[in-house]
Amino acid sequence: MVAPAALVVVLAATGCGSGGGSGGGSATSERPTIRWGVATEGITSMDPVRAVQPTDRSLSMMLFDGLVRYVPNNATAPFEPGIAKEIPKPATEGGKQVWTIALRPGVKCPAGQKTPAYDLTSDDVVFSLKRAADPDKSTFASVFGAYDKVEAVDPATVKVTMKHPVSPIAFLPTISNWQGGLVVCKKAAEAEGEDFGKHPVGPGPFKFEKWTPGQRITLTANDDYYLGKPLAAGWEIRFMSDDTARQAALFGGDLDVAAPTATGDKGLEVIDSRPGFKVVETPLFGTWYLLFNAKTGPTAKPEVRKALAYAVNRADYVASAGKRTSKPTFSVWGDHLPGGIPDAHVQEAGLTYDFDVAKARQMLADAGYPNGFDVTITTPSNATSSQILQAQLKEIGVNVKIKSVDVPTWQTAMMTGQEPLMLTLISYRPTPQIPYTDFFYGPSYVRGGKHPVQNFGGYDGADDLIEKAAVASDSKEQARLWEQINDKILQDAAAKPLYVSYQAYGAVCGFTMGGAEPPVAIPGNWQPSYQATINAQAKDC
């Protein structure tokens, strides 16, 4: 989640390259260190159970790995084995569903600053899954709500017992190379404690070397990676929130890949026109929303939320983000995502909240605010989307004051549950159950929820449906419930979906990610990063 001029943070999270068009030093070596300029001031954590920002998640996928993995070249393909020797299948033991996972031999935990290298075992996997399911430690604990018990059968075998039967589409994502499914090295996690997110150690293709806050993070190749020695010697991730400086560094040969400037399509056109460089437009990243606080202030009234939804014009946000990397959407979870609801259904249901200022004014007056009201929102610096929102709501008398802060301060504000309006992105998830549970389920409320996750607005109107969908064993029934949840969220105007975001970045011509350009993978899927490299001789794209 980030709010649009921080969209460039998101746009950087797909790929990288080395050796700018003018022949950067790292590109001249046989095994390059890839220099990636990200449009952010820093990150929050590299711990996969705390990695909530796009760059955080990209780094965690480079440092850790999952028991099963998404297929890089086909987002809808079945999972492939990762740390697991094969894809597990469910069985019944003692009247309960169990998943027995055999581990691949030869997976290594590299040395950390406090721990030596060692062979990964079932103890690491059990520790990782229990940790991911612990709401006191994990942002993604709700994903593991169906887990009953996780245990080591022997050093090479893990058994997961479920509270109730779940389908493979519900279970396998929980052990995938994505967020809480990423396996950590137990010894390092225990030795580092609360500092593990600053000194991470995992069985991924790269190893953490150094983090200079506000400047850069350095990774080096894990040559013991179980899928093979990475082609790059490492990555240097530079924090460069200034558009002009970042673009100059790319074109000047000091970066190999970088987020484009925050000028929508124009920023990409500049890269297109520059000899020696290319724009890579990659798969879907996620959906942008205007979220409303359903607990406090004027937006606690559904009628007010609906009025504001009608006052917001999606087209303005798409124009700002760029039509090459965004398109409007009506569904909370659209059919461009697994298990999503087609926009046509939302249109038929009359829940699109098409832009209508006159209707918005009248609804706001009917709700008791004929003269509008004042609100203050917290937003990352240079967030043009907040300025768009400010201008749009001014037309109906709602005075939006913008408090610009750095990203960590903005994240803290979101977690208070007091923000009245929030422009945010929900990135790719393997099923709609996860975003519904994390963002729109009462117990996930960040302020007072039983299991706080990312329900920043405190909405709880679809709780019964979300709980039913969580335990549905029939895939058709589960799909029907997901549609009902989508409709209920829209009926209550807990959020207004704005647009679907695609990723793009500028890179030197010789860069390749995973051996193919553009990389076709799940959004933000950095698992092919061990195959990323640069052909220093490539000058023409």
Coordinates of C-alpha atoms in Angstrom, one line a residue:
M1 CA 0.0 0.0 0.0
V2 CA 1.2 3.4 -0.9
A3 CA -0.6 6.4 -2.1
P4 CA -0.2 7.4 -5.8
A5 CA 2.8 9.6 -6.2
A6 CA 4.3 6.9 -4.2
L7 CA 3.0 4.8 -7.1
V8 CA 6.5 5.1 -8.4
V9 CA 7.6 3.0 -5.3
V10 CA 5.3 0.3 -6.6
L11 CA 6.4 0.6 -10.2
A12 CA 10.0 -0.1 -9.2
A13 CA 9.1 -3.4 -7.5
T14 CA 9.2 -5.7 -10.6
G15 CA 12.7 -5.8 -12.1
C16 CA 16.2 -4.5 -12.3
G17 CA 19.3 -4.2 -14.5
S18 CA 22.9 -3.2 -14.5
G19 CA 25.4 -1.1 -16.4
G20 CA 23.6 2.0 -17.8
G21 CA 23.7 3.0 -21.4
S22 CA 26.9 4.9 -20.9
G23 CA 28.7 1.8 -19.6
G24 CA 28.3 1.7 -15.8
G25 CA 31.1 0.1 -13.9
S26 CA 29.0 -2.8 -12.5
A27 CA 28.0 -3.9 -16.0
T28 CA 31.6 -4.4 -17.2
S29 CA 32.3 -7.3 -14.8
E30 CA 31.5 -10.8 -15.9
R31 CA 29.1 -11.2 -13.0
P32 CA 27.4 -7.9 -12.5
T33 CA 26.1 -6.3 -9.3
I34 CA 22.7 -4.9 -10.4
R35 CA 22.0 -1.4 -9.3
W36 CA 18.3 -0.7 -8.7
G37 CA 17.0 2.8 -7.9
V38 CA 13.7 2.7 -6.0
A39 CA 11.4 5.7 -5.7
T40 CA 11.2 5.6 -1.9
E41 CA 13.0 7.0 1.1
G42 CA 13.4 3.5 2.7
I43 CA 11.8 0.3 3.7
T44 CA 10.0 -1.0 6.8
S45 CA 11.3 -4.5 7.2
M46 CA 12.9 -7.4 5.3
D47 CA 11.2 -9.9 7.6
P48 CA 8.6 -11.6 5.4
V49 CA 6.0 -11.6 8.1
R50 CA 6.4 -7.8 8.5
A51 CA 7.1 -6.9 4.9
V52 CA 4.1 -4.8 4.0
Q53 CA 5.5 -2.3 1.4
P54 CA 6.3 -3.3 -2.3
T55 CA 10.0 -2.9 -1.9
D56 CA 9.9 -4.8 1.4
R57 CA 8.2 -7.7 -0.3
S58 CA 10.5 -7.7 -3.3
L59 CA 13.5 -7.9 -1.0
S60 CA 11.9 -10.7 1.1
M61 CA 11.4 -12.8 -2.0
M62 CA 15.0 -12.4 -2.9
L63 CA 16.2 -13.4 0.6
F64 CA 13.8 -16.2 1.4
D65 CA 11.9 -19.0 -0.4
G66 CA 8.7 -21.0 -0.1
L67 CA 7.9 -24.7 0.1
V68 CA 6.0 -24.3 -3.2
R69 CA 6.6 -21.7 -5.8
Y70 CA 4.6 -19.8 -8.4
V71 CA 5.6 -20.6 -12.0
P72 CA 7.4 -17.5 -13.2
N73 CA 6.1 -17.6 -16.8
N74 CA 2.4 -18.4 -16.0
A75 CA 0.5 -16.8 -13.1
T76 CA -2.4 -19.2 -13.5
A77 CA -0.3 -22.4 -13.7
P78 CA -0.3 -24.9 -10.8
F79 CA 2.4 -24.4 -8.2
E80 CA 5.8 -26.0 -8.7
P81 CA 7.9 -27.5 -5.9
G82 CA 10.2 -25.2 -4.0
I83 CA 11.8 -26.2 -0.7
A84 CA 9.3 -29.0 -0.7
K85 CA 10.4 -32.0 -2.7
E86 CA 6.9 -32.3 -4.3
I87 CA 3.5 -30.6 -4.2
P88 CA 1.7 -32.0 -1.1
K89 CA -1.7 -33.5 -1.2
P90 CA -4.3 -33.7 1.6
A91 CA -5.1 -36.8 3.5
T92 CA -7.3 -37.6 6.5
E93 CA -5.9 -38.7 9.9
G94 CA -8.0 -39.1 13.0
G95 CA -10.9 -37.4 11.3
K96 CA -8.8 -34.3 10.4
Q97 CA -7.3 -33.1 7.2
V98 CA -3.5 -33.2 7.2
W99 CA -0.9 -32.0 4.7
T100 CA 2.4 -33.9 4.8
I101 CA 5.3 -32.0 3.2
A102 CA 8.6 -33.7 2.3
L103 CA 11.5 -31.3 2.1
R104 CA 14.1 -31.2 -0.7
P105 CA 17.6 -32.1 0.4
G106 CA 20.5 -29.7 0.1
V107 CA 18.7 -26.5 1.0
K108 CA 21.1 -24.2 2.9
C109 CA 20.7 -21.5 5.5
P110 CA 23.5 -19.1 4.9
A111 CA 25.6 -17.6 7.7
G112 CA 24.2 -14.6 9.5
Q113 CA 26.0 -12.0 11.6
K114 CA 25.3 -14.1 14.7
T115 CA 24.9 -17.6 13.3
P116 CA 26.9 -20.1 11.1
A117 CA 25.6 -21.6 7.9
Y118 CA 23.7 -24.9 8.2
D119 CA 21.4 -27.3 6.4
L120 CA 17.8 -26.3 6.6
T121 CA 15.5 -28.8 8.3
S122 CA 11.9 -29.3 9.3
D123 CA 12.6 -27.3 12.4
D124 CA 13.1 -24.2 10.3
V125 CA 9.9 -24.8 8.4
V126 CA 7.8 -25.5 11.5
F127 CA 9.2 -22.4 13.2
S128 CA 8.5 -20.3 10.1
L129 CA 4.9 -21.4 9.7
K130 CA 4.1 -21.0 13.4
R131 CA 5.7 -17.6 13.4
A132 CA 3.6 -16.6 10.3
A133 CA 0.4 -17.7 12.1
D134 CA 1.2 -15.8 15.3
P135 CA -0.7 -12.5 15.3
D136 CA 1.8 -11.0 17.8
K137 CA 4.6 -11.6 15.2
S138 CA 3.0 -11.6 11.8
T139 CA 1.0 -9.1 9.8
F140 CA -0.4 -12.0 7.8
A141 CA -1.5 -14.3 10.6
S142 CA -5.1 -14.3 9.4
V143 CA -4.0 -16.2 6.3
F144 CA -3.2 -19.2 8.6
G145 CA -6.5 -19.2 10.5
A146 CA -7.4 -22.7 9.4
Y147 CA -4.1 -24.2 10.8
D148 CA -4.6 -26.4 13.9
K149 CA -1.1 -27.8 14.4
V150 CA 2.3 -27.7 12.7
E151 CA 4.9 -30.4 13.6
A152 CA 8.1 -31.9 12.5
V153 CA 7.7 -35.7 11.7
D154 CA 11.5 -36.0 11.1
P155 CA 14.2 -33.6 9.9
A156 CA 12.9 -33.8 6.4
T157 CA 9.2 -34.0 6.9
V158 CA 6.6 -31.5 8.1
K159 CA 2.9 -32.2 8.9
V160 CA 0.2 -29.5 9.0
T161 CA -3.1 -30.5 10.6
M162 CA -6.1 -28.3 9.7
K163 CA -9.0 -27.2 11.9
H164 CA -11.3 -28.0 9.0
P165 CA -10.8 -29.3 5.5
V166 CA -9.6 -26.7 2.9
S167 CA -9.1 -27.0 -0.8
P168 CA -5.6 -26.9 -2.4
I169 CA -6.4 -23.4 -3.7
A170 CA -6.8 -22.3 -0.1
F171 CA -3.8 -24.2 1.4
L172 CA -1.0 -24.1 -1.1
P173 CA -0.7 -20.3 -1.1
T174 CA -0.1 -20.4 2.6
I175 CA 3.2 -22.3 2.0
S176 CA 4.1 -20.5 -1.2
N177 CA 7.0 -18.1 -1.9
W178 CA 4.8 -15.1 -0.9
Q179 CA 4.6 -13.2 2.3
G180 CA 4.0 -15.5 5.3
G181 CA 4.8 -18.6 3.3
L182 CA 8.4 -17.6 3.0
V183 CA 10.7 -19.8 5.1
V184 CA 13.1 -18.2 7.4
C185 CA 16.2 -19.6 9.1
K186 CA 15.2 -20.3 12.6
K187 CA 18.6 -19.9 14.3
A188 CA 19.1 -16.4 12.9
A189 CA 15.5 -15.4 13.6
E190 CA 15.9 -16.4 17.2
A191 CA 19.4 -14.8 17.6
E192 CA 18.3 -11.5 16.1
G193 CA 14.9 -11.3 17.8
E194 CA 13.2 -8.0 17.0
D195 CA 16.1 -7.0 14.8
F196 CA 15.5 -9.9 12.3
G197 CA 13.9 -7.5 9.8
K198 CA 17.1 -5.5 9.8
H199 CA 19.5 -8.5 9.6
P200 CA 17.5 -11.2 7.7
V201 CA 18.7 -14.7 6.9
G202 CA 16.9 -17.0 4.6
P203 CA 17.4 -19.8 2.0
G204 CA 16.7 -17.5 -1.0
P205 CA 19.0 -16.7 -3.9
F206 CA 20.6 -13.7 -2.2
K207 CA 22.0 -12.9 1.2
F208 CA 21.7 -9.6 3.1
E209 CA 24.9 -7.7 3.5
K210 CA 24.2 -4.2 4.6
W211 CA 21.4 -1.6 5.2
T212 CA 22.3 2.0 5.3
P213 CA 18.9 3.7 6.3
G214 CA 17.8 6.3 3.8
Q215 CA 20.6 5.4 1.4
R216 CA 20.8 1.7 0.2
I217 CA 20.6 -2.0 0.9
T218 CA 23.2 -4.4 -0.5
L219 CA 22.6 -8.0 -1.2
T220 CA 25.2 -10.6 -2.3
A221 CA 24.7 -13.9 -4.2
N222 CA 23.9 -17.0 -2.2
D223 CA 26.0 -19.4 -4.3
D224 CA 24.6 -22.3 -2.3
Y225 CA 21.1 -21.6 -3.5
Y226 CA 19.3 -24.8 -4.1
L227 CA 18.1 -23.9 -7.6
G228 CA 21.6 -22.8 -8.8
K229 CA 24.2 -20.1 -8.4
P230 CA 22.7 -16.7 -9.2
L231 CA 23.9 -15.1 -12.4
A232 CA 24.4 -11.7 -10.7
A233 CA 27.0 -11.1 -8.0
G234 CA 24.4 -9.2 -6.0
W235 CA 22.0 -6.2 -5.9
E236 CA 22.5 -2.7 -4.7
I237 CA 19.1 -1.2 -3.9
R238 CA 19.3 2.6 -3.7
F239 CA 16.6 4.7 -2.1
M240 CA 16.1 7.6 -4.5
S241 CA 12.7 9.4 -4.0
D242 CA 13.7 12.4 -6.1
D243 CA 12.5 11.8 -9.6
T244 CA 15.1 14.0 -11.3
A245 CA 18.0 12.5 -9.5
R246 CA 16.9 9.0 -10.1
Q247 CA 16.3 9.5 -13.8
A248 CA 19.7 11.3 -14.1
A249 CA 21.4 8.3 -12.4
L250 CA 19.8 5.8 -14.8
F251 CA 20.6 7.8 -17.9
G252 CA 24.1 8.6 -16.6
G253 CA 25.1 5.0 -16.0
D254 CA 24.9 5.0 -12.2
L255 CA 21.8 2.8 -12.2
D256 CA 20.8 -0.2 -14.2
V257 CA 17.1 0.0 -13.5
A258 CA 14.8 2.6 -12.0
A259 CA 11.3 3.6 -11.4
P260 CA 10.1 6.2 -14.0
T261 CA 9.4 9.7 -13.0
A262 CA 6.0 10.4 -11.4
T263 CA 4.6 11.8 -14.6
G264 CA 2.4 8.9 -15.7
D265 CA 2.8 8.0 -19.4
K266 CA 5.1 10.9 -20.1
G267 CA 7.7 9.4 -17.8
L268 CA 7.7 6.2 -19.8
E269 CA 7.9 8.1 -23.1
V270 CA 11.1 9.7 -21.9
I271 CA 12.7 6.3 -21.4
D272 CA 11.3 5.0 -24.7
S273 CA 13.0 7.8 -26.5
R274 CA 16.4 7.4 -24.9
P275 CA 18.9 5.2 -26.9
G276 CA 20.3 2.3 -24.8
F277 CA 17.3 2.1 -22.5
K278 CA 13.9 0.4 -22.5
V279 CA 10.6 0.4 -20.7
V280 CA 9.4 -2.9 -19.4
E281 CA 5.7 -3.1 -18.6
T282 CA 4.9 -6.1 -16.5
P283 CA 1.9 -8.0 -15.2
L284 CA -0.8 -6.8 -12.8
F285 CA 0.4 -5.5 -9.5
G286 CA -2.9 -4.8 -7.6
T287 CA -5.9 -2.6 -7.1
W288 CA -6.0 1.0 -5.8
Y289 CA -8.9 2.1 -3.6
L290 CA -10.3 5.0 -1.7
L291 CA -11.0 3.4 1.7
F292 CA -13.3 5.0 4.2
N293 CA -13.2 5.0 8.0
A294 CA -16.4 3.2 9.0
K295 CA -15.9 3.7 12.7
T296 CA -15.3 7.4 13.4
G297 CA -16.2 10.8 12.1
P298 CA -18.6 11.7 9.3
T299 CA -17.6 8.6 7.3
A300 CA -19.0 6.4 10.0
K301 CA -22.4 7.0 8.2
P302 CA -22.8 4.8 5.1
E303 CA -24.8 7.6 3.5
V304 CA -21.7 9.9 3.8
R305 CA -19.4 7.3 2.3
K306 CA -21.7 6.8 -0.6
A307 CA -21.8 10.5 -1.3
L308 CA -18.1 10.7 -1.3
A309 CA -17.8 7.7 -3.6
Y310 CA -20.0 9.5 -6.2
A311 CA -17.8 12.6 -5.9
V312 CA -14.7 10.7 -6.8
N313 CA -13.8 10.4 -10.5
R314 CA -11.8 7.3 -11.4
A315 CA -10.6 8.8 -14.7
D316 CA -8.5 11.5 -12.9
Y317 CA -6.5 8.8 -11.0
V318 CA -6.0 6.8 -14.2
A319 CA -4.8 9.9 -16.0
S320 CA -2.3 10.7 -13.2
A321 CA -1.0 7.1 -12.9
G322 CA -0.7 6.7 -16.7
K323 CA -3.0 4.8 -19.1
R324 CA -0.1 2.4 -20.0
T325 CA 0.1 1.1 -16.4
S326 CA -3.5 1.5 -15.1
K327 CA -7.1 1.0 -16.0
P328 CA -10.3 1.7 -14.1
T329 CA -12.0 -1.1 -12.1
F330 CA -15.3 -1.4 -10.3
S331 CA -14.9 -4.6 -8.3
V332 CA -13.3 -4.9 -4.9
W333 CA -11.5 -7.9 -6.3
G334 CA -11.8 -8.0 -10.1
D335 CA -11.6 -11.0 -12.4
H336 CA -8.1 -9.9 -13.4
L337 CA -7.1 -11.6 -10.2
P338 CA -7.7 -15.2 -9.1
G339 CA -11.3 -15.8 -7.9
G340 CA -12.2 -12.2 -8.7
I341 CA -15.6 -10.7 -9.7
P342 CA -16.1 -9.3 -13.3
D343 CA -16.8 -5.6 -13.6
A344 CA -19.9 -6.4 -15.6
H345 CA -21.4 -8.0 -12.5
V346 CA -20.8 -4.8 -10.5
Q347 CA -22.4 -2.7 -13.3
E348 CA -25.4 -5.0 -13.4
A349 CA -25.8 -4.7 -9.6
G350 CA -25.6 -0.9 -9.9
L351 CA -22.6 -0.6 -7.5
T352 CA -20.1 1.3 -9.7
Y353 CA -20.6 4.7 -8.0
D354 CA -20.1 6.5 -11.3
F355 CA -18.9 10.1 -11.0
D356 CA -21.9 12.4 -10.3
V357 CA -21.2 15.6 -8.4
A358 CA -24.8 16.7 -8.2
K359 CA -25.9 13.4 -6.8
A360 CA -23.0 13.5 -4.3
R361 CA -24.0 16.9 -3.1
Q362 CA -27.6 15.9 -2.6
M363 CA -26.7 12.7 -0.7
L364 CA -24.3 14.6 1.5
A365 CA -27.0 17.1 2.4
D366 CA -29.5 14.3 3.1
A367 CA -26.9 12.7 5.4
G368 CA -26.8 15.9 7.5
Y369 CA -23.9 17.7 5.9
P370 CA -25.4 20.3 3.6
N371 CA -22.2 22.5 3.9
G372 CA -19.8 19.6 3.9
F373 CA -17.1 19.1 6.6
D374 CA -13.4 19.3 7.2
V375 CA -11.0 16.3 7.4
T376 CA -7.2 15.9 7.7
I377 CA -5.5 13.0 5.9
T378 CA -2.0 11.8 6.3
T379 CA -0.1 10.9 3.1
P380 CA 3.4 10.2 1.9
S381 CA 5.1 13.2 0.5
N382 CA 4.5 14.1 -3.1
A383 CA 1.3 11.9 -3.2
T384 CA -0.4 13.5 -6.2
S385 CA -3.4 11.2 -5.7
S386 CA -4.2 12.9 -2.4
Q387 CA -4.2 16.3 -4.2
I388 CA -6.6 14.8 -6.7
L389 CA -8.9 13.7 -3.9
Q390 CA -8.6 17.1 -2.3
A391 CA -9.7 18.9 -5.5
Q392 CA -12.6 16.4 -6.1
L393 CA -14.1 16.5 -2.7
K394 CA -13.9 20.3 -2.6
E395 CA -16.6 20.3 -5.2
I396 CA -19.1 19.0 -2.6
G397 CA -17.9 21.1 0.3
V398 CA -15.6 18.6 1.9
N399 CA -12.3 20.4 2.8
V400 CA -9.5 17.9 2.8
K401 CA -6.3 19.1 4.6
I402 CA -3.2 17.1 3.6
K403 CA -0.5 16.2 6.1
S404 CA 2.6 15.1 4.1
V405 CA 5.0 12.8 6.0
D406 CA 7.6 10.2 5.3
V407 CA 6.5 6.6 4.6
P408 CA 7.1 5.2 8.1
T409 CA 5.1 8.0 9.7
W410 CA 2.3 7.5 7.2
Q411 CA 2.3 3.8 8.0
T412 CA 2.0 4.6 11.6
A413 CA -0.9 6.9 11.0
M414 CA -2.7 4.2 9.0
M415 CA -2.3 1.8 11.9
T416 CA -4.1 4.1 14.3
G417 CA -7.5 3.4 12.8
Q418 CA -8.2 7.2 12.9
E419 CA -7.5 8.2 9.3
P420 CA -10.8 9.3 7.7
L421 CA -9.9 8.7 4.1
M422 CA -7.2 6.5 2.8
L423 CA -5.8 6.1 -0.8
T424 CA -4.2 2.7 -0.7
L425 CA -3.2 -0.3 -2.9
I426 CA -4.0 -3.9 -2.2
S427 CA -1.4 -5.9 -4.1
Y428 CA -1.8 -9.3 -5.7
R429 CA -3.1 -12.1 -3.4
P430 CA -3.7 -15.7 -4.6
T431 CA -7.3 -15.7 -3.5
P432 CA -9.9 -13.0 -2.6
Q433 CA -10.3 -14.6 0.8
I434 CA -7.0 -13.0 1.9
P435 CA -7.7 -9.3 1.1
Y436 CA -11.3 -9.7 2.3
T437 CA -10.0 -11.0 5.6
D438 CA -7.1 -8.6 6.0
F439 CA -8.8 -5.4 4.9
F440 CA -12.6 -5.8 5.4
Y441 CA -13.0 -8.2 8.4
G442 CA -13.9 -6.8 11.8
P443 CA -11.3 -8.9 13.8
S444 CA -8.6 -7.5 11.5
Y445 CA -9.3 -3.9 12.6
V446 CA -6.0 -2.2 13.4
R447 CA -7.5 -0.6 16.5
G448 CA -9.0 -3.1 18.9
G449 CA -9.5 -6.0 16.5
K450 CA -8.9 -9.5 17.9
H451 CA -6.4 -10.2 15.3
P452 CA -5.3 -6.8 13.9
V453 CA -4.1 -6.9 10.3
Q454 CA -4.8 -4.1 7.7
N455 CA -8.5 -3.3 8.2
F456 CA -7.6 0.4 8.6
G457 CA -11.2 1.6 8.5
G458 CA -12.8 -0.8 10.9
Y459 CA -15.5 -2.1 8.5
D460 CA -17.2 -5.2 9.8
G461 CA -20.4 -5.4 7.6
A462 CA -19.4 -8.6 5.7
D463 CA -18.0 -10.6 8.7
D464 CA -20.6 -13.4 8.5
L465 CA -20.0 -13.9 4.8
I466 CA -16.2 -13.8 5.2
E467 CA -16.4 -16.4 7.9
K468 CA -18.6 -18.7 5.8
A469 CA -16.3 -18.4 2.8
A470 CA -13.3 -19.3 5.0
V471 CA -14.7 -22.7 5.8
A472 CA -16.4 -23.5 2.5
S473 CA -15.1 -26.7 1.1
D474 CA -16.9 -26.6 -2.2
S475 CA -15.2 -24.3 -4.7
K476 CA -18.5 -23.2 -6.4
E477 CA -20.0 -22.2 -3.0
Q478 CA -16.8 -20.4 -2.1
A479 CA -16.9 -18.4 -5.3
R480 CA -20.6 -17.5 -4.7
L481 CA -19.7 -16.2 -1.2
W482 CA -16.8 -14.2 -2.6
E483 CA -19.2 -12.5 -5.0
Q484 CA -21.5 -11.7 -2.1
I485 CA -18.7 -10.3 -0.1
N486 CA -17.7 -8.0 -3.0
D487 CA -21.3 -6.8 -3.3
K488 CA -21.7 -6.2 0.4
I489 CA -18.5 -4.1 0.7
L490 CA -19.7 -2.0 -2.2
Q491 CA -23.3 -1.7 -0.9
D492 CA -21.9 -0.4 2.3
A493 CA -19.4 1.9 0.5
A494 CA -16.5 0.7 2.7
A495 CA -14.3 1.3 -0.3
K496 CA -14.4 2.7 -3.8
P497 CA -12.2 0.7 -6.2
L498 CA -10.4 3.1 -8.5
Y499 CA -8.0 1.4 -10.8
V500 CA -5.9 -1.7 -11.5
S501 CA -2.2 -1.0 -11.5
Y502 CA 0.4 -2.5 -13.7
Q503 CA 4.1 -2.2 -13.1
A504 CA 6.7 -0.6 -15.3
Y505 CA 10.3 0.4 -15.0
G506 CA 13.2 1.8 -17.0
A507 CA 16.2 -0.4 -17.6
V508 CA 19.4 -0.7 -19.7
C509 CA 18.9 -2.7 -22.8
G510 CA 21.0 -5.6 -21.6
F511 CA 19.0 -6.3 -18.5
T512 CA 17.0 -9.5 -18.3
M513 CA 14.9 -10.8 -15.4
G514 CA 14.7 -14.6 -15.2
G515 CA 15.9 -15.1 -18.7
A516 CA 12.9 -13.4 -20.4
E517 CA 11.9 -9.8 -21.0
P518 CA 9.3 -8.8 -20.1
P519 CA 9.1 -11.2 -17.1
V520 CA 5.7 -12.9 -17.0
A521 CA 5.1 -13.8 -13.4
I522 CA 2.8 -13.0 -10.5
P523 CA 3.1 -9.4 -9.6
G524 CA 6.2 -8.6 -7.6
N525 CA 7.3 -12.2 -7.9
W526 CA 11.0 -11.9 -7.5
Q527 CA 11.7 -15.6 -7.4
P528 CA 13.5 -15.5 -10.9
S529 CA 15.9 -12.9 -9.5
Y530 CA 18.6 -15.5 -9.3
Q531 CA 18.5 -15.6 -13.2
A532 CA 18.6 -11.8 -13.5
T533 CA 21.7 -10.5 -15.3
I534 CA 23.0 -7.9 -17.8
N535 CA 24.5 -8.3 -21.2
A536 CA 27.0 -5.4 -21.1
Q537 CA 27.4 -5.5 -24.9
A538 CA 23.7 -4.8 -25.6
K539 CA 23.3 -1.2 -26.6
D540 CA 20.2 -1.5 -28.8
C541 CA 16.9 -2.5 -27.3

